PDB file of C-alpha atoms and ligand atoms in Angstrom:
ATOM      1  CA  MET H   1      45.247 -28.467  -7.484  1.00  0.00           C
ATOM      2  CA  ALA H   2      45.459 -31.549  -6.345  1.00  0.00           C
ATOM      3  CA  ARG H   3      49.073 -33.508  -6.331  1.00  0.00           C
ATOM      4  CA  ARG H   4      49.831 -36.158  -8.997  1.00  0.00           C
ATOM      5  CA  LYS H   5      51.749 -38.753  -8.727  1.00  0.00           C
ATOM      6  CA  LYS H   6      55.165 -39.128 -10.332  1.00  0.00           C
ATOM      7  CA  ILE H   7      55.904 -42.501 -11.978  1.00  0.00           C
ATOM      8  CA  TYR H   8      59.067 -42.432 -13.355  1.00  0.00           C
ATOM      9  CA  GLU H   9      61.637 -39.577 -13.879  1.00  0.00           C
ATOM     10  CA  GLY H  10      64.276 -39.901 -17.565  1.00  0.00           C
ATOM     11  CA  LYS H  11      66.178 -37.327 -18.850  1.00  0.00           C
ATOM     12  CA  ALA H  12      64.337 -35.611 -20.740  1.00  0.00           C
ATOM     13  CA  LYS H  13      60.532 -36.728 -19.891  1.00  0.00           C
ATOM     14  CA  THR H  14      58.727 -37.063 -16.187  1.00  0.00           C
ATOM     15  CA  LEU H  15      55.878 -39.348 -16.292  1.00  0.00           C
ATOM     16  CA  TYR H  16      53.229 -39.118 -13.785  1.00  0.00           C
ATOM     17  CA  GLU H  17      50.007 -41.294 -13.653  1.00  0.00           C
ATOM     18  CA  GLY H  18      46.780 -39.788 -15.984  1.00  0.00           C
ATOM     19  CA  PRO H  19      43.356 -39.202 -15.399  1.00  0.00           C
ATOM     20  CA  GLU H  20      42.066 -42.639 -16.401  1.00  0.00           C
ATOM     21  CA  PRO H  21      43.101 -46.124 -15.732  1.00  0.00           C
ATOM     22  CA  GLY H  22      45.460 -46.895 -18.461  1.00  0.00           C
ATOM     23  CA  THR H  23      46.661 -43.373 -19.411  1.00  0.00           C
ATOM     24  CA  ILE H  24      49.912 -41.619 -18.176  1.00  0.00           C
ATOM     25  CA  VAL H  25      51.130 -38.122 -18.805  1.00  0.00           C
ATOM     26  CA  GLN H  26      54.357 -37.797 -20.275  1.00  0.00           C
ATOM     27  CA  TYR H  27      55.967 -34.249 -19.039  1.00  0.00           C
ATOM     28  CA  PHE H  28      58.508 -32.795 -22.117  1.00  0.00           C
ATOM     29  CA  LYS H  29      61.447 -31.146 -20.105  1.00  0.00           C
ATOM     30  CA  ASP H  30      64.068 -28.569 -21.293  1.00  0.00           C
ATOM     31  CA  ASP H  31      67.018 -30.968 -19.669  1.00  0.00           C
ATOM     32  CA  ALA H  32      69.672 -32.198 -22.550  1.00  0.00           C
ATOM     33  CA  THR H  33      72.310 -35.229 -22.072  1.00  0.00           C
ATOM     34  CA  ALA H  34      74.085 -36.544 -24.328  1.00  0.00           C
ATOM     35  CA  PHE H  35      77.301 -39.487 -23.817  1.00  0.00           C
ATOM     36  CA  ASN H  36      74.968 -41.041 -21.335  1.00  0.00           C
ATOM     37  CA  ALA H  37      74.231 -37.946 -19.491  1.00  0.00           C
ATOM     38  CA  GLN H  38      78.204 -37.059 -19.290  1.00  0.00           C
ATOM     39  CA  LYS H  39      77.264 -33.608 -21.050  1.00  0.00           C
ATOM     40  CA  LYS H  40      74.234 -31.867 -19.543  1.00  0.00           C
ATOM     41  CA  ASP H  41      72.046 -28.758 -20.248  1.00  0.00           C
ATOM     42  CA  VAL H  42      69.100 -27.014 -20.134  1.00  0.00           C
ATOM     43  CA  ILE H  43      68.157 -25.594 -23.266  1.00  0.00           C
ATOM     44  CA  GLU H  44      64.609 -23.557 -22.948  1.00  0.00           C
ATOM     45  CA  GLY H  45      62.074 -24.519 -25.497  1.00  0.00           C
ATOM     46  CA  LYS H  46      63.523 -27.232 -26.022  1.00  0.00           C
ATOM     47  CA  GLY H  47      60.725 -29.540 -24.167  1.00  0.00           C
ATOM     48  CA  VAL H  48      58.052 -27.936 -26.381  1.00  0.00           C
ATOM     49  CA  LEU H  49      59.199 -27.799 -28.907  1.00  0.00           C
ATOM     50  CA  ASN H  50      59.337 -31.882 -28.824  1.00  0.00           C
ATOM     51  CA  ASN H  51      56.046 -32.241 -27.002  1.00  0.00           C
ATOM     52  CA  LEU H  52      54.814 -30.651 -30.564  1.00  0.00           C
ATOM     53  CA  LEU H  53      56.606 -32.562 -33.121  1.00  0.00           C
ATOM     54  CA  SER H  54      56.355 -35.685 -31.257  1.00  0.00           C
ATOM     55  CA  GLU H  55      52.525 -34.988 -31.041  1.00  0.00           C
ATOM     56  CA  TYR H  56      52.853 -34.121 -34.934  1.00  0.00           C
ATOM     57  CA  PHE H  57      54.629 -37.474 -36.246  1.00  0.00           C
ATOM     58  CA  MET H  58      52.424 -40.044 -33.500  1.00  0.00           C
ATOM     59  CA  LEU H  59      49.457 -38.266 -34.868  1.00  0.00           C
ATOM     60  CA  GLY H  60      50.476 -38.715 -38.484  1.00  0.00           C
ATOM     61  CA  LEU H  61      51.652 -42.865 -37.921  1.00  0.00           C
ATOM     62  CA  ASN H  62      47.967 -42.658 -36.226  1.00  0.00           C
ATOM     63  CA  ASN H  63      46.224 -41.735 -39.142  1.00  0.00           C
ATOM     64  CA  ILE H  64      48.139 -44.265 -41.321  1.00  0.00           C
ATOM     65  CA  GLY H  65      47.641 -47.477 -39.478  1.00  0.00           C
ATOM     66  CA  VAL H  66      50.770 -47.423 -37.472  1.00  0.00           C
ATOM     67  CA  PRO H  67      49.603 -47.865 -33.570  1.00  0.00           C
ATOM     68  CA  THR H  68      51.053 -45.470 -31.113  1.00  0.00           C
ATOM     69  CA  HIS H  69      50.781 -45.192 -27.403  1.00  0.00           C
ATOM     70  CA  PHE H  70      49.635 -41.716 -28.107  1.00  0.00           C
ATOM     71  CA  LEU H  71      46.220 -39.949 -27.599  1.00  0.00           C
ATOM     72  CA  ARG H  72      46.471 -36.542 -27.470  1.00  0.00           C
ATOM     73  CA  ARG H  73      48.336 -33.334 -26.199  1.00  0.00           C
ATOM     74  CA  LEU H  74      47.685 -31.560 -23.256  1.00  0.00           C
ATOM     75  CA  ASN H  75      49.521 -28.605 -23.117  1.00  0.00           C
ATOM     76  CA  MET H  76      52.336 -27.173 -24.577  1.00  0.00           C
ATOM     77  CA  ARG H  77      54.633 -29.897 -21.702  1.00  0.00           C
ATOM     78  CA  GLU H  78      52.613 -32.656 -22.024  1.00  0.00           C
ATOM     79  CA  GLN H  79      50.515 -35.239 -23.782  1.00  0.00           C
ATOM     80  CA  LEU H  80      48.209 -37.684 -22.705  1.00  0.00           C
ATOM     81  CA  VAL H  81      49.488 -41.546 -23.789  1.00  0.00           C
ATOM     82  CA  ARG H  82      48.500 -44.912 -23.397  1.00  0.00           C
ATOM     83  CA  SER H  83      50.410 -46.851 -20.685  1.00  0.00           C
ATOM     84  CA  CYS H  84      52.295 -49.571 -22.009  1.00  0.00           C
ATOM     85  CA  GLU H  85      55.330 -52.243 -20.782  1.00  0.00           C
ATOM     86  CA  ILE H  86      58.055 -50.185 -22.438  1.00  0.00           C
ATOM     87  CA  ILE H  87      60.436 -53.667 -24.136  1.00  0.00           C
ATOM     88  CA  PRO H  88      63.973 -52.799 -23.012  1.00  0.00           C
ATOM     89  CA  LEU H  89      65.277 -52.153 -26.909  1.00  0.00           C
ATOM     90  CA  GLU H  90      66.134 -49.255 -28.353  1.00  0.00           C
ATOM     91  CA  VAL H  91      65.142 -49.355 -32.375  1.00  0.00           C
ATOM     92  CA  ILE H  92      67.638 -47.812 -34.147  1.00  0.00           C
ATOM     93  CA  VAL H  93      67.318 -47.457 -38.211  1.00  0.00           C
ATOM     94  CA  ARG H  94      69.745 -46.007 -40.341  1.00  0.00           C
ATOM     95  CA  ASN H  95      69.467 -45.165 -43.811  1.00  0.00           C
ATOM     96  CA  PHE H  96      72.709 -42.935 -43.907  1.00  0.00           C
ATOM     97  CA  ALA H  97      75.420 -44.005 -41.990  1.00  0.00           C
ATOM     98  CA  ALA H  98      76.745 -41.605 -39.035  1.00  0.00           C
ATOM     99  CA  GLY H  99      77.055 -41.757 -35.478  1.00  0.00           C
ATOM    100  CA  SER H 100      77.842 -44.935 -33.724  1.00  0.00           C
ATOM    101  CA  MET H 101      77.429 -46.630 -36.590  1.00  0.00           C
ATOM    102  CA  ALA H 102      79.654 -44.575 -38.905  1.00  0.00           C
ATOM    103  CA  SER H 103      82.626 -44.901 -36.549  1.00  0.00           C
ATOM    104  CA  ARG H 104      82.018 -48.626 -35.513  1.00  0.00           C
ATOM    105  CA  LEU H 105      82.230 -49.894 -39.013  1.00  0.00           C
ATOM    106  CA  GLY H 106      84.750 -46.849 -40.650  1.00  0.00           C
ATOM    107  CA  ILE H 107      82.299 -45.798 -42.702  1.00  0.00           C
ATOM    108  CA  GLU H 108      82.095 -41.723 -43.834  1.00  0.00           C
ATOM    109  CA  GLU H 109      79.353 -40.600 -41.896  1.00  0.00           C
ATOM    110  CA  GLY H 110      76.090 -39.710 -45.137  1.00  0.00           C
ATOM    111  CA  THR H 111      76.928 -42.944 -46.897  1.00  0.00           C
ATOM    112  CA  GLN H 112      73.552 -44.201 -47.958  1.00  0.00           C
ATOM    113  CA  LEU H 113      73.513 -47.695 -46.829  1.00  0.00           C
ATOM    114  CA  PRO H 114      71.968 -50.369 -49.641  1.00  0.00           C
ATOM    115  CA  ARG H 115      69.305 -50.788 -47.446  1.00  0.00           C
ATOM    116  CA  PRO H 116      66.948 -49.425 -44.274  1.00  0.00           C
ATOM    117  CA  ILE H 117      69.757 -51.052 -41.520  1.00  0.00           C
ATOM    118  CA  VAL H 118      67.810 -52.254 -38.487  1.00  0.00           C
ATOM    119  CA  GLU H 119      70.116 -52.420 -35.154  1.00  0.00           C
ATOM    120  CA  TYR H 120      68.558 -52.866 -31.521  1.00  0.00           C
ATOM    121  CA  CYS H 121      70.143 -51.477 -28.235  1.00  0.00           C
ATOM    122  CA  TYR H 122      69.546 -53.520 -24.621  1.00  0.00           C
ATOM    123  CA  LYS H 123      67.886 -50.278 -22.901  1.00  0.00           C
ATOM    124  CA  ASP H 124      70.526 -49.768 -19.620  1.00  0.00           C
ATOM    125  CA  ASP H 125      71.741 -46.922 -18.958  1.00  0.00           C
ATOM    126  CA  LYS H 126      74.401 -48.455 -16.349  1.00  0.00           C
ATOM    127  CA  LEU H 127      75.672 -50.282 -19.109  1.00  0.00           C
ATOM    128  CA  GLY H 128      75.475 -47.104 -22.151  1.00  0.00           C
ATOM    129  CA  ASP H 129      72.319 -49.219 -24.084  1.00  0.00           C
ATOM    130  CA  PRO H 130      75.171 -51.602 -25.611  1.00  0.00           C
ATOM    131  CA  LEU H 131      74.106 -53.315 -29.178  1.00  0.00           C
ATOM    132  CA  VAL H 132      72.639 -56.511 -29.444  1.00  0.00           C
ATOM    133  CA  THR H 133      71.294 -58.957 -31.513  1.00  0.00           C
ATOM    134  CA  GLU H 134      68.208 -60.755 -32.087  1.00  0.00           C
ATOM    135  CA  GLU H 135      70.572 -63.956 -30.506  1.00  0.00           C
ATOM    136  CA  HIS H 136      70.326 -62.035 -26.952  1.00  0.00           C
ATOM    137  CA  ILE H 137      67.266 -60.689 -27.003  1.00  0.00           C
ATOM    138  CA  ALA H 138      65.381 -64.078 -27.846  1.00  0.00           C
ATOM    139  CA  ALA H 139      67.912 -66.020 -25.372  1.00  0.00           C
ATOM    140  CA  PHE H 140      67.097 -63.382 -22.492  1.00  0.00           C
ATOM    141  CA  GLY H 141      63.642 -63.010 -23.187  1.00  0.00           C
ATOM    142  CA  TRP H 142      63.205 -59.446 -23.579  1.00  0.00           C
ATOM    143  CA  ALA H 143      61.199 -60.411 -26.927  1.00  0.00           C
ATOM    144  CA  SER H 144      59.373 -63.005 -28.573  1.00  0.00           C
ATOM    145  CA  GLN H 145      60.265 -63.882 -32.316  1.00  0.00           C
ATOM    146  CA  GLN H 146      56.667 -62.910 -33.183  1.00  0.00           C
ATOM    147  CA  ASP H 147      57.603 -59.226 -31.094  1.00  0.00           C
ATOM    148  CA  MET H 148      59.851 -59.160 -33.225  1.00  0.00           C
ATOM    149  CA  ASP H 149      58.686 -59.599 -36.406  1.00  0.00           C
ATOM    150  CA  ASP H 150      56.286 -57.027 -35.036  1.00  0.00           C
ATOM    151  CA  ILE H 151      58.768 -54.898 -34.244  1.00  0.00           C
ATOM    152  CA  LEU H 152      60.985 -55.126 -37.552  1.00  0.00           C
ATOM    153  CA  SER H 153      57.542 -54.477 -39.192  1.00  0.00           C
ATOM    154  CA  LEU H 154      56.780 -51.552 -37.413  1.00  0.00           C
ATOM    155  CA  ALA H 155      60.046 -49.902 -37.192  1.00  0.00           C
ATOM    156  CA  LEU H 156      60.210 -50.056 -41.097  1.00  0.00           C
ATOM    157  CA  ARG H 157      56.905 -48.746 -41.319  1.00  0.00           C
ATOM    158  CA  VAL H 158      57.616 -45.814 -39.140  1.00  0.00           C
ATOM    159  CA  ASN H 159      61.233 -45.278 -41.354  1.00  0.00           C
ATOM    160  CA  ASP H 160      58.686 -44.651 -44.536  1.00  0.00           C
ATOM    161  CA  PHE H 161      56.573 -42.354 -43.098  1.00  0.00           C
ATOM    162  CA  LEU H 162      59.287 -40.404 -41.583  1.00  0.00           C
ATOM    163  CA  SER H 163      61.671 -40.287 -44.680  1.00  0.00           C
ATOM    164  CA  GLY H 164      58.753 -38.977 -46.642  1.00  0.00           C
ATOM    165  CA  VAL H 165      57.418 -36.360 -44.721  1.00  0.00           C
ATOM    166  CA  MET H 166      60.780 -35.064 -43.561  1.00  0.00           C
ATOM    167  CA  TYR H 167      61.637 -35.144 -47.173  1.00  0.00           C
ATOM    168  CA  GLY H 168      58.530 -33.014 -48.392  1.00  0.00           C
ATOM    169  CA  VAL H 169      60.148 -30.326 -46.056  1.00  0.00           C
ATOM    170  CA  GLY H 170      63.833 -30.531 -47.802  1.00  0.00           C
ATOM    171  CA  ILE H 171      64.747 -32.712 -44.452  1.00  0.00           C
ATOM    172  CA  LYS H 172      66.621 -36.253 -45.205  1.00  0.00           C
ATOM    173  CA  LEU H 173      66.189 -38.236 -42.481  1.00  0.00           C
ATOM    174  CA  ILE H 174      69.614 -39.951 -41.852  1.00  0.00           C
ATOM    175  CA  ASP H 175      68.700 -42.395 -38.970  1.00  0.00           C
ATOM    176  CA  PHE H 176      65.934 -42.474 -36.126  1.00  0.00           C
ATOM    177  CA  LYS H 177      65.567 -44.177 -32.942  1.00  0.00           C
ATOM    178  CA  ILE H 178      62.065 -45.731 -31.364  1.00  0.00           C
ATOM    179  CA  GLU H 179      60.938 -47.696 -28.410  1.00  0.00           C
ATOM    180  CA  ILE H 180      57.988 -50.149 -28.185  1.00  0.00           C
ATOM    181  CA  GLY H 181      55.909 -51.124 -25.902  1.00  0.00           C
ATOM    182  CA  ARG H 182      53.234 -53.767 -25.478  1.00  0.00           C
ATOM    183  CA  VAL H 183      49.597 -52.667 -24.544  1.00  0.00           C
ATOM    184  CA  TYR H 184      47.031 -55.421 -23.266  1.00  0.00           C
ATOM    185  CA  GLU H 185      43.724 -55.357 -24.292  1.00  0.00           C
ATOM    186  CA  GLY H 186      42.046 -58.325 -22.345  1.00  0.00           C
ATOM    187  CA  ASP H 187      43.841 -61.816 -23.362  1.00  0.00           C
ATOM    188  CA  TYR H 188      45.741 -60.071 -26.104  1.00  0.00           C
ATOM    189  CA  GLN H 189      48.513 -57.843 -26.404  1.00  0.00           C
ATOM    190  CA  ARG H 190      49.717 -55.890 -29.147  1.00  0.00           C
ATOM    191  CA  LEU H 191      52.699 -53.594 -29.824  1.00  0.00           C
ATOM    192  CA  VAL H 192      52.386 -49.830 -30.178  1.00  0.00           C
ATOM    193  CA  VAL H 193      55.064 -47.117 -30.996  1.00  0.00           C
ATOM    194  CA  ALA H 194      55.986 -44.972 -27.616  1.00  0.00           C
ATOM    195  CA  ASP H 195      58.406 -42.940 -25.898  1.00  0.00           C
ATOM    196  CA  GLU H 196      58.782 -39.987 -28.048  1.00  0.00           C
ATOM    197  CA  ILE H 197      59.463 -39.349 -31.812  1.00  0.00           C
ATOM    198  CA  SER H 198      61.619 -36.364 -31.854  1.00  0.00           C
ATOM    199  CA  PRO H 199      64.791 -34.428 -33.059  1.00  0.00           C
ATOM    200  CA  ASP H 200      66.091 -35.884 -30.204  1.00  0.00           C
ATOM    201  CA  SER H 201      65.692 -39.102 -31.118  1.00  0.00           C
ATOM    202  CA  CYS H 202      66.380 -39.447 -34.977  1.00  0.00           C
ATOM    203  CA  ARG H 203      69.360 -37.612 -37.473  1.00  0.00           C
ATOM    204  CA  LEU H 204      68.142 -34.939 -39.218  1.00  0.00           C
ATOM    205  CA  TRP H 205      70.068 -33.042 -42.120  1.00  0.00           C
ATOM    206  CA  ASP H 206      68.974 -29.961 -44.763  1.00  0.00           C
ATOM    207  CA  LEU H 207      68.564 -32.135 -47.938  1.00  0.00           C
ATOM    208  CA  GLU H 208      70.543 -28.835 -50.286  1.00  0.00           C
ATOM    209  CA  THR H 209      73.175 -27.792 -47.402  1.00  0.00           C
ATOM    210  CA  GLY H 210      73.226 -31.085 -44.836  1.00  0.00           C
ATOM    211  CA  GLN H 211      72.900 -29.191 -42.360  1.00  0.00           C
ATOM    212  CA  LYS H 212      72.465 -30.928 -38.889  1.00  0.00           C
ATOM    213  CA  LEU H 213      68.851 -30.410 -37.461  1.00  0.00           C
ATOM    214  CA  ASP H 214      68.284 -32.471 -34.775  1.00  0.00           C
ATOM    215  CA  LYS H 215      70.480 -33.372 -31.116  1.00  0.00           C
ATOM    216  CA  ASP H 216      73.919 -33.571 -32.753  1.00  0.00           C
ATOM    217  CA  VAL H 217      73.787 -29.658 -32.374  1.00  0.00           C
ATOM    218  CA  PHE H 218      74.301 -30.671 -29.036  1.00  0.00           C
ATOM    219  CA  ARG H 219      76.479 -33.080 -29.163  1.00  0.00           C
ATOM    220  CA  ARG H 220      78.725 -31.494 -30.808  1.00  0.00           C
ATOM    221  CA  ASP H 221      78.422 -27.697 -29.908  1.00  0.00           C
ATOM    222  CA  LEU H 222      77.426 -27.454 -33.356  1.00  0.00           C
ATOM    223  CA  GLY H 223      74.711 -23.470 -32.313  1.00  0.00           C
ATOM    224  CA  SER H 224      71.534 -23.200 -31.113  1.00  0.00           C
ATOM    225  CA  LEU H 225      69.963 -26.206 -30.714  1.00  0.00           C
ATOM    226  CA  THR H 226      66.206 -24.689 -30.115  1.00  0.00           C
ATOM    227  CA  ASP H 227      66.828 -23.200 -33.393  1.00  0.00           C
ATOM    228  CA  ALA H 228      67.837 -26.122 -34.896  1.00  0.00           C
ATOM    229  CA  TYR H 229      63.992 -27.935 -33.646  1.00  0.00           C
ATOM    230  CA  THR H 230      62.012 -24.638 -34.377  1.00  0.00           C
ATOM    231  CA  GLU H 231      63.361 -24.542 -38.182  1.00  0.00           C
ATOM    232  CA  VAL H 232      62.391 -28.559 -38.514  1.00  0.00           C
ATOM    233  CA  ALA H 233      59.061 -27.230 -36.329  1.00  0.00           C
ATOM    234  CA  ARG H 234      58.340 -24.482 -38.596  1.00  0.00           C
ATOM    235  CA  ARG H 235      59.045 -26.449 -42.014  1.00  0.00           C
ATOM    236  CA  LEU H 236      56.040 -29.105 -40.824  1.00  0.00           C
ATOM    237  CA  GLY H 237      53.866 -26.065 -40.189  1.00  0.00           C
ATOM    238  CA  VAL H 238      54.095 -27.005 -36.700  1.00  0.00           C
ATOM    239  CA  LEU H 239      54.747 -23.666 -35.659  1.00  0.00           C
ATOM    240  CA  PRO H 240      53.997 -20.888 -37.650  1.00  0.00           C
ATOM    241  CA  LYS H 241      56.249 -19.508 -40.445  1.00  0.00           C
ATOM    242  CA  GLY H 242      57.577 -15.929 -38.562  1.00  0.00           C
ATOM    243  CA  THR H 243      57.991 -18.119 -35.054  1.00  0.00           C
ATOM    244  CA  ALA H 244      61.353 -16.298 -33.614  1.00  0.00           C
ATOM    245  CA  PRO H 245      63.454 -19.134 -32.270  1.00  0.00           C
ATOM    246  CA  ALA H 246      63.763 -20.342 -28.343  1.00  0.00           C
ATOM    247  CA  LYS H 247      60.278 -19.035 -27.452  1.00  0.00           C
ATOM    248  CA  PRO H 248      57.601 -20.559 -29.486  1.00  0.00           C
ATOM    249  CA  THR H 249      54.056 -20.340 -29.994  1.00  0.00           C
ATOM    250  CA  LEU H 250      51.454 -22.897 -29.304  1.00  0.00           C
ATOM    251  CA  ILE H 251      49.351 -23.173 -32.205  1.00  0.00           C
ATOM    252  CA  ASN H 252      46.502 -25.359 -31.648  1.00  0.00           C
TER     253      ASN H 252
HETATM  254  P1  LIG F   1      73.630 -42.858 -32.593  1.00  0.00           P
HETATM  255  O1  LIG F   1      74.884 -42.884 -33.862  1.00  0.00           O
HETATM  256  O2  LIG F   1      74.513 -42.411 -31.252  1.00  0.00           O
HETATM  257  O3  LIG F   1      73.952 -44.651 -31.993  1.00  0.00           O
HETATM  258  O4  LIG F   1      72.431 -43.072 -32.795  1.00  0.00           O
HETATM  259  C1  LIG F   1      71.724 -43.851 -33.555  1.00  0.00           C
HETATM  260  C2  LIG F   1      70.510 -42.725 -33.327  1.00  0.00           C
HETATM  261  O5  LIG F   1      69.911 -43.066 -32.333  1.00  0.00           O
HETATM  262  C3  LIG F   1      70.134 -41.242 -33.539  1.00  0.00           C
HETATM  263  O6  LIG F   1      69.526 -40.744 -34.481  1.00  0.00           O
HETATM  264  C4  LIG F   1      70.203 -40.404 -32.278  1.00  0.00           C
HETATM  265  C5  LIG F   1      69.621 -42.226 -31.798  1.00  0.00           C
HETATM  266  N1  LIG F   1      69.525 -41.829 -30.148  1.00  0.00           N
HETATM  267  C6  LIG F   1      68.781 -41.478 -29.141  1.00  0.00           C
HETATM  268  O7  LIG F   1      67.558 -41.497 -29.248  1.00  0.00           O
HETATM  269  N2  LIG F   1      69.149 -41.961 -27.601  1.00  0.00           N
HETATM  270  C7  LIG F   1      70.046 -42.565 -27.553  1.00  0.00           C
HETATM  271  O8  LIG F   1      71.022 -42.459 -26.392  1.00  0.00           O
HETATM  272  C8  LIG F   1      71.074 -42.650 -28.679  1.00  0.00           C
HETATM  273  C9  LIG F   1      72.824 -43.047 -28.246  1.00  0.00           C
HETATM  274  C10 LIG F   1      70.854 -42.483 -29.927  1.00  0.00           C
END
């Protein structure tokens, strides 16, 4: 098989040049990291689960008219996406206090927020992805005012979609992070949801028991991460009902 060109290797994914111009292959690794890669492990099956779950969410968004970079899943670990210029921001939407917001503001985890709160972090691992305001974003030219209006609207649409989908399977969407890409079409550019949407980038709690079904299981050593992700995939119908944890079977 011809060797393909690696474009970028991140903590959880590797990007390769795609088969057609303007496309990229996203390969989902089994690597898990937390606290800016101070905690690391390889969790067999995580990449497969995130590939399937991200496909499920991105396809759903495409189908309701929220543009994403997703084109199609290629196999168990890879998906074809549109190549885009990633805006160097982590866009976080929170419905309930948790994680860094809970500790920063001294709010008990799980407290419902008066309305969804959107936060921005500057994507820079060396700095630990610091929280920034729209003032920083405008002053340093990371995104224009028009971009920020579009990003806010995309983030809130993704929040409504994901909250509803998760609620339908008995899961509360506490918060999530997305990344936004710029796609150029002739003289125009538009913004699309990029990167991935998976339990690595969301907080998902069982509606009844409060059990955590996301990467906090790894961050906080709460048990098997693949069991948690398999449960999410199984509830969404992404995996057949009786699928054993850790060795997910692919359904087409
Ligand atoms: P935080 O509470 O740790 O700031 O995380 C907020 C949300 O962002 C949570 O759903 C987890 C997600 N997240 C990422 O996707 N990548 C990251 O590097 C971090 C720190 C959080």
